Coordinates of C-alpha atoms in Angstrom, one line a residue:
M236 CA 91.8 105.6 106.0
A237 CA 95.3 106.9 105.6
W238 CA 96.0 107.1 101.9
R239 CA 99.6 107.1 100.1
I240 CA 100.2 110.3 98.7
L241 CA 102.0 110.4 95.4
T242 CA 104.7 112.9 94.2
V243 CA 105.7 112.0 90.5
S244 CA 108.6 113.8 88.8
C245 CA 111.0 112.3 86.3
L246 CA 113.1 114.1 84.2
V247 CA 112.8 112.8 80.9
P248 CA 115.1 110.4 79.7
V249 CA 117.6 108.0 77.8
A250 CA 117.7 104.7 79.3
A251 CA 120.3 102.6 79.9
K252 CA 119.9 98.9 78.9
P253 CA 116.7 97.9 80.2
V254 CA 116.3 94.7 82.5
Q255 CA 113.9 92.4 80.9
I256 CA 111.2 90.9 83.0
V257 CA 108.7 89.5 80.7
T258 CA 108.7 88.1 77.1
F259 CA 107.0 85.8 74.9
D260 CA 110.0 84.6 73.0
G261 CA 110.3 81.3 74.6
K262 CA 113.4 82.3 76.6
P263 CA 113.3 80.4 80.0
E264 CA 114.4 83.4 82.1
T265 CA 111.6 85.9 80.9
T266 CA 108.9 83.2 79.8
W267 CA 106.3 82.7 82.4
Q268 CA 103.2 81.2 83.4
W269 CA 100.2 83.6 82.9
K270 CA 96.6 83.4 84.3
T271 CA 93.4 85.7 84.0
M272 CA 91.5 86.5 87.3
N273 CA 88.3 88.4 86.5
D274 CA 85.5 90.0 88.4
P275 CA 83.4 87.1 88.8
V276 CA 85.6 86.3 92.0
M277 CA 83.9 89.1 93.5
G278 CA 80.3 88.8 92.1
G279 CA 80.8 90.5 88.5
V280 CA 80.1 89.2 85.1
S281 CA 83.3 90.3 83.2
K282 CA 85.7 87.7 81.3
S283 CA 88.7 87.5 79.6
E284 CA 91.1 84.8 78.2
F285 CA 95.1 84.8 77.2
H286 CA 97.1 82.9 75.0
A287 CA 100.6 83.1 73.6
D288 CA 101.4 84.0 69.9
D289 CA 104.7 82.1 69.4
E290 CA 105.0 82.9 66.0
R291 CA 104.7 86.7 66.6
A292 CA 106.1 86.6 70.2
L293 CA 103.5 88.2 71.9
G294 CA 101.0 87.5 74.6
I295 CA 97.3 87.9 73.5
W296 CA 94.9 89.0 76.2
D297 CA 91.2 89.0 75.0
G298 CA 88.0 90.1 77.3
E299 CA 85.3 92.3 78.1
V300 CA 84.5 94.4 81.1
R301 CA 80.9 94.4 81.9
T302 CA 78.8 96.1 84.5
V303 CA 78.7 94.3 88.2
P304 CA 75.0 93.5 88.3
F305 CA 74.5 94.2 91.9
L306 CA 77.2 97.4 91.9
K307 CA 75.9 98.8 88.7
E308 CA 79.3 100.0 88.1
P309 CA 82.1 98.3 85.5
G310 CA 83.9 95.5 86.7
F311 CA 87.5 94.4 86.1
C312 CA 89.7 92.0 84.2
N313 CA 93.1 90.8 85.6
L314 CA 95.9 88.9 84.1
Q315 CA 99.0 87.8 86.4
A316 CA 101.9 85.7 86.2
P317 CA 102.6 83.3 88.1
P318 CA 99.0 82.5 88.6
M319 CA 97.5 83.2 92.2
F320 CA 99.3 81.4 94.9
D321 CA 102.3 80.8 93.1
T322 CA 105.3 83.1 92.9
A323 CA 108.4 83.4 90.7
D324 CA 111.8 84.4 90.8
F325 CA 112.1 87.7 88.8
P326 CA 115.4 89.8 88.2
D327 CA 116.4 92.2 91.0
L328 CA 115.2 95.5 89.7
S329 CA 117.0 97.9 92.6
G330 CA 118.5 100.9 91.1
S331 CA 115.7 101.2 88.2
D332 CA 113.1 104.2 88.1
G333 CA 110.6 102.5 86.4
L334 CA 108.7 100.0 83.8
I335 CA 108.4 100.0 80.1
V336 CA 105.3 98.1 79.0
R337 CA 105.5 97.5 75.5
A338 CA 101.7 96.7 74.2
C339 CA 98.9 97.8 72.5
Q340 CA 95.0 97.5 72.5
M341 CA 93.6 97.0 69.0
N342 CA 89.8 97.3 69.7
S343 CA 88.8 100.4 68.7
M344 CA 85.8 100.9 70.6
G345 CA 87.3 99.3 73.8
P346 CA 88.9 100.3 77.0
T347 CA 92.3 102.3 76.6
N348 CA 93.2 102.7 80.4
F349 CA 95.1 99.8 81.8
S350 CA 97.0 98.8 84.9
V351 CA 100.4 97.2 85.6
M352 CA 100.6 95.5 88.8
L353 CA 103.7 94.1 91.0
M354 CA 103.6 92.2 94.0
T355 CA 106.7 91.5 96.3
E356 CA 107.5 89.3 99.5
G357 CA 107.6 92.5 101.8
A358 CA 104.1 93.9 101.1
E359 CA 102.2 92.1 103.7
H360 CA 100.2 93.0 106.8
R361 CA 98.3 90.6 109.0
A362 CA 97.7 88.3 106.4
K363 CA 96.8 90.7 104.1
H364 CA 99.0 91.2 100.8
G365 CA 99.2 94.5 99.0
V366 CA 99.6 95.0 95.3
Y367 CA 101.8 98.1 93.9
T368 CA 99.5 99.2 90.8
A369 CA 100.1 102.2 88.3
S370 CA 97.6 103.4 85.1
F371 CA 98.6 104.1 81.7
F372 CA 97.1 104.2 78.1
L373 CA 97.4 101.9 75.4
T374 CA 96.9 102.8 71.9
D375 CA 96.4 100.9 68.8
E376 CA 100.2 101.0 67.9
L377 CA 102.9 98.5 69.6
Q378 CA 104.8 100.8 71.2
D379 CA 106.6 101.7 74.7
H380 CA 104.7 103.1 77.9
Y381 CA 106.8 104.3 80.5
V382 CA 105.2 103.8 84.0
P383 CA 107.7 105.4 86.8
F384 CA 107.9 103.9 90.1
T385 CA 106.6 106.9 91.8
A386 CA 103.7 106.6 90.0
F387 CA 102.4 103.3 91.7
V388 CA 100.4 102.9 94.9
C389 CA 99.7 100.0 97.2
A390 CA 96.2 98.7 97.5
W391 CA 94.6 96.0 98.9
Q392 CA 91.2 94.5 97.5
G393 CA 91.1 98.0 95.8
H394 CA 91.4 100.2 98.4
N395 CA 94.4 102.1 98.8
V396 CA 96.7 101.1 102.0
S397 CA 99.2 103.0 103.8
W398 CA 100.9 99.8 105.3
C399 CA 103.0 98.8 102.1
P400 CA 106.8 99.7 102.4
D401 CA 108.0 102.0 99.8
L402 CA 108.4 100.2 96.4
K403 CA 111.7 101.5 95.8
T404 CA 112.7 99.0 98.8
Q405 CA 110.9 96.1 97.3
L406 CA 112.4 95.7 93.6
A407 CA 114.7 92.9 94.6
Q408 CA 111.8 91.1 96.1
I409 CA 109.2 91.0 93.3
T410 CA 107.3 87.7 93.4
N411 CA 104.4 88.4 90.7
V412 CA 103.8 91.0 87.9
G413 CA 100.6 91.7 86.1
L414 CA 98.3 93.6 83.9
G415 CA 94.4 94.8 84.8
T416 CA 91.7 96.8 83.3
A417 CA 91.5 100.1 85.0
I418 CA 89.2 100.6 88.2
P419 CA 86.9 102.4 87.8
G420 CA 87.0 102.6 84.2
P421 CA 84.8 101.8 81.3
I422 CA 82.9 98.8 80.2
G423 CA 83.7 97.2 76.9
K424 CA 85.5 94.3 74.8
F425 CA 89.2 94.8 74.3
H426 CA 92.2 93.1 72.5
V427 CA 95.3 93.4 74.2
E428 CA 99.0 92.3 72.3
V429 CA 102.2 92.4 75.0
S430 CA 105.2 92.1 73.8
S431 CA 107.4 92.7 77.0
L432 CA 107.7 94.4 80.2
S433 CA 111.0 95.7 81.6
A434 CA 112.6 97.9 84.1
T435 CA 114.9 101.0 83.1
T436 CA 117.3 103.3 84.5
L437 CA 117.0 106.8 83.2
S438 CA 119.8 109.5 82.9
E439 CA 118.4 113.0 83.0
Q440 CA 118.9 114.1 79.4
L441 CA 116.2 116.6 78.5
L442 CA 113.3 115.5 76.4
S443 CA 113.8 118.3 74.1
S444 CA 116.3 116.0 72.5
S445 CA 113.2 114.4 70.9
T446 CA 110.7 116.7 69.8
S447 CA 108.7 114.6 67.8
G448 CA 104.8 114.5 68.4
L449 CA 104.9 117.1 71.2
I450 CA 101.8 119.5 71.6
T451 CA 102.1 122.8 73.1
L452 CA 99.4 124.1 75.6
A453 CA 101.3 126.8 76.7
A454 CA 104.5 129.0 76.1
F455 CA 105.8 132.1 76.5
D456 CA 108.0 132.9 73.3
G457 CA 106.0 134.8 71.4
G458 CA 104.3 132.1 69.5
K459 CA 100.2 131.5 69.3
Q460 CA 100.5 129.5 72.7
S461 CA 101.9 132.6 74.4
Q462 CA 98.3 134.8 73.7
V463 CA 97.1 132.4 76.8
D464 CA 96.5 135.0 79.7
W465 CA 97.3 133.6 83.0
T466 CA 96.0 135.0 86.5
A467 CA 97.4 134.8 90.0
I468 CA 94.9 133.8 92.5
N469 CA 95.6 133.8 96.2
D470 CA 93.4 132.1 99.0
T471 CA 92.6 135.3 100.4
D472 CA 88.9 134.8 99.3
A473 CA 89.1 131.8 101.7
G474 CA 90.3 133.6 104.3
G475 CA 93.9 133.0 103.6
Q476 CA 97.0 135.5 103.8
S477 CA 99.1 133.5 100.9
T478 CA 100.2 135.9 97.9
C479 CA 101.7 135.2 94.5
H480 CA 102.5 136.8 91.1
F481 CA 102.5 135.3 87.5
D482 CA 104.6 137.9 85.5
V483 CA 105.9 137.2 81.6
G484 CA 109.3 138.0 81.0
D485 CA 111.5 137.2 78.3
G486 CA 110.4 133.7 77.2
Y487 CA 109.3 132.6 80.1
A488 CA 106.9 133.3 83.1
D489 CA 107.7 134.0 86.7
Y490 CA 105.5 132.5 89.4
S491 CA 106.4 133.5 93.0
G492 CA 105.2 134.4 96.2
I493 CA 104.9 133.1 99.8
C494 CA 102.4 130.4 100.8
R495 CA 101.1 131.1 104.6
A496 CA 99.2 129.2 107.3
M497 CA 95.3 129.6 107.3
P498 CA 94.4 131.8 110.3
S499 CA 91.4 129.8 111.1
T500 CA 92.8 126.4 110.8
E501 CA 96.7 126.9 110.9
S502 CA 96.8 124.5 108.0
P503 CA 98.7 125.7 104.8
G504 CA 96.9 128.0 102.4
F505 CA 97.5 127.8 98.7
A506 CA 98.4 130.1 95.8
R507 CA 97.7 129.2 92.1
A508 CA 98.1 130.7 88.3
T509 CA 95.5 129.7 86.1
T510 CA 94.8 130.5 82.4
G511 CA 91.5 132.4 81.5
S512 CA 88.0 131.5 81.5
P513 CA 87.1 127.7 80.6
L514 CA 84.1 129.3 79.2
L515 CA 86.2 130.6 76.1
A516 CA 88.9 128.0 76.4
R517 CA 90.8 126.7 73.2
F518 CA 93.4 124.0 73.9
P519 CA 94.5 121.4 71.2
D520 CA 93.5 117.4 71.7
I521 CA 96.2 115.7 73.5
S522 CA 94.5 112.4 73.6
T523 CA 97.6 110.7 71.8
A524 CA 100.0 111.9 74.4
D525 CA 101.3 109.9 77.4
G526 CA 101.7 112.8 79.8
I527 CA 102.5 116.5 80.3
I528 CA 106.2 118.0 80.0
L529 CA 107.1 120.8 82.1
G530 CA 110.1 123.3 81.0
L531 CA 111.1 125.0 84.3
R532 CA 113.5 126.0 86.9
S533 CA 113.2 127.0 90.5
L534 CA 115.1 129.5 92.0
E535 CA 113.9 129.5 95.8
A536 CA 114.9 126.1 98.1
N537 CA 112.2 126.7 100.6
V538 CA 109.3 125.1 98.5
T539 CA 110.2 122.6 96.1
R540 CA 106.9 120.7 95.9
F541 CA 104.4 121.9 93.4
T542 CA 101.3 120.6 91.5
F543 CA 100.4 120.8 87.7
A544 CA 96.5 120.5 87.0
F545 CA 93.8 121.1 84.2
C546 CA 90.3 121.2 83.8
D547 CA 88.1 119.4 81.1
S548 CA 85.0 121.6 81.2
Q549 CA 83.8 124.4 79.7
V550 CA 80.6 124.9 81.6
N551 CA 81.1 123.4 84.8
L552 CA 83.3 125.9 86.6
Y553 CA 82.7 124.1 90.2
R554 CA 84.7 121.2 88.5
C555 CA 87.4 123.6 87.7
E556 CA 87.7 124.5 90.9
F557 CA 87.3 121.6 92.9
G558 CA 87.5 118.6 90.4
S559 CA 90.4 119.4 88.4
F560 CA 93.1 116.6 87.3
K561 CA 95.9 117.3 89.2
A562 CA 99.5 116.0 89.7
S563 CA 102.3 116.8 92.0
F564 CA 106.0 117.1 91.4
E565 CA 109.4 118.0 93.1
V566 CA 111.8 120.6 91.3
I567 CA 115.3 121.2 92.8
P568 CA 116.5 124.7 92.7
S569 CA 118.9 125.5 89.8
T570 CA 120.0 128.1 87.7
T571 CA 119.1 126.0 84.6
F572 CA 116.0 124.9 83.0
S573 CA 114.8 121.2 83.1
E574 CA 111.9 119.1 82.0
V575 CA 109.6 117.2 84.2
F576 CA 107.6 114.7 83.1
L577 CA 104.2 113.9 84.3
P578 CA 102.6 110.5 82.7
W579 CA 98.7 110.3 82.9
S580 CA 98.8 107.7 85.9
A581 CA 100.1 110.6 88.0
F582 CA 96.9 112.5 87.7
S583 CA 93.6 112.5 89.5
D584 CA 90.5 114.4 89.9
Q585 CA 90.0 113.1 93.5
W586 CA 91.7 115.2 96.0
S587 CA 91.2 116.8 99.2
Q588 CA 90.0 120.1 98.9
S589 CA 91.7 121.4 102.4
A590 CA 95.0 120.0 101.7
G591 CA 95.0 119.6 97.8
K592 CA 96.3 116.0 98.2
R593 CA 95.1 113.1 95.9
T594 CA 92.8 110.6 97.8
T595 CA 92.1 107.8 95.3
E596 CA 93.6 107.0 91.7
S597 CA 91.3 108.6 89.0
P598 CA 93.1 109.4 85.9
P599 CA 91.8 111.5 83.0
N600 CA 90.4 109.2 80.1
R601 CA 90.7 110.0 76.5
N602 CA 87.2 112.5 76.2
S603 CA 89.0 114.4 79.0
L604 CA 92.1 114.7 77.1
R605 CA 90.3 116.1 74.2
S606 CA 88.2 118.6 76.1
I607 CA 91.0 120.5 77.9
S608 CA 89.7 124.0 79.2
Q609 CA 92.0 125.3 81.6
L610 CA 95.6 125.1 82.9
Q611 CA 96.7 125.3 86.7
L612 CA 99.9 125.8 88.6
W613 CA 99.4 125.3 92.4
T614 CA 101.2 125.7 95.5
E615 CA 99.8 123.9 98.4
G616 CA 100.3 122.0 101.4
V617 CA 103.4 123.7 102.1
V618 CA 104.1 127.0 104.0
G619 CA 107.1 129.3 102.6
R620 CA 108.7 131.1 99.5
F621 CA 108.6 129.9 96.1
H622 CA 109.7 131.0 92.8
L623 CA 109.3 129.0 89.6
Q624 CA 110.1 130.2 86.3
L625 CA 108.1 128.1 83.5
R626 CA 109.1 128.1 80.0
Y627 CA 106.4 125.9 78.6
V628 CA 103.5 123.3 79.2
L629 CA 103.4 120.5 76.4
A630 CA 101.9 117.2 75.9
G631 CA 103.7 114.2 74.3
R632 CA 104.8 111.0 74.3
V633 CA 107.8 109.2 76.2
P634 CA 110.2 109.1 73.4
A635 CA 111.4 106.0 71.8
T636 CA 115.0 106.5 73.0
L637 CA 113.9 105.5 76.5
V638 CA 114.8 102.1 75.1
V639 CA 118.5 101.3 73.8

């Protein structure tokens, strides 16, 4: 099966005025009919119900994800507007960079990983209709959650497909919107309150203008996190010829080298830099954050695609080597430092060992975000020279300035 590979890179942002898609305040242009669609249609036993709270202008979605009896795996609950087989004339979102979901999940014992879904006129192939889906986390606080369009994958009946057009070409043809529990995800009861769904266009203003709630995982400014040791690792142990160096300079780390093709397969090799042994690592809890923020710049135009990763196990070294959570990003060569934001929906621990490419959507859960044991910076799937300078690795929320 051909999988769609995601490259998620967004400079985090202050937004132009958002385009409202969904509200629950009675406005005819943004108030829609919603209906649940749960896994009993696929033989499951999960259930959910929806109603509008007119007084508080909220959509209330209550439900419970249960184990599918014949699969022995968690099922799902979905919520869609308009209902199946109906469509609506949604606003043209062309030129937007992502969605803002304003919502919360009030059941403290329930699932926190959800997905937002878009259906379009053009995502059809031989009577099959694809659905663009991206994951995000909900907390018990009603707040904005930014999901970039680059984080969406197109799927049909739960399987990623390659025949859907690029979502950016479909933003004027949206027919349905939806929310869902994560697949795969935990079982449990949930109480989701939704205020709005909107689309936004972002300017390239640095996140550093809003530093509230940032958690430092690594830095090179002489502070506590500067004491974390990093090691450069090449593919020579696997028979490759790639080389790299990771040297700490004045306020930043210098990560440079050459990725070469593997002699045995002629496919690209890899180079990476990692923090020390997971057995002794102590990183802070980042489960309240929305994603990773990298402060960096690229000084080499030959290679522009990189991967940031983290491991969530202190004792399973195999997982840190082959099952870390990875997210790819692009960085344009520049003499100035900028910030790249990677939402949790961009990460997956399911990826090809040979190419380093994501094979399926599998973002970290909150337990993983509480158990960081290693940070990793990869160059893989490409051939050529690279040169990054890294100032810091932070975890944080998308700032409130996303919405004006």
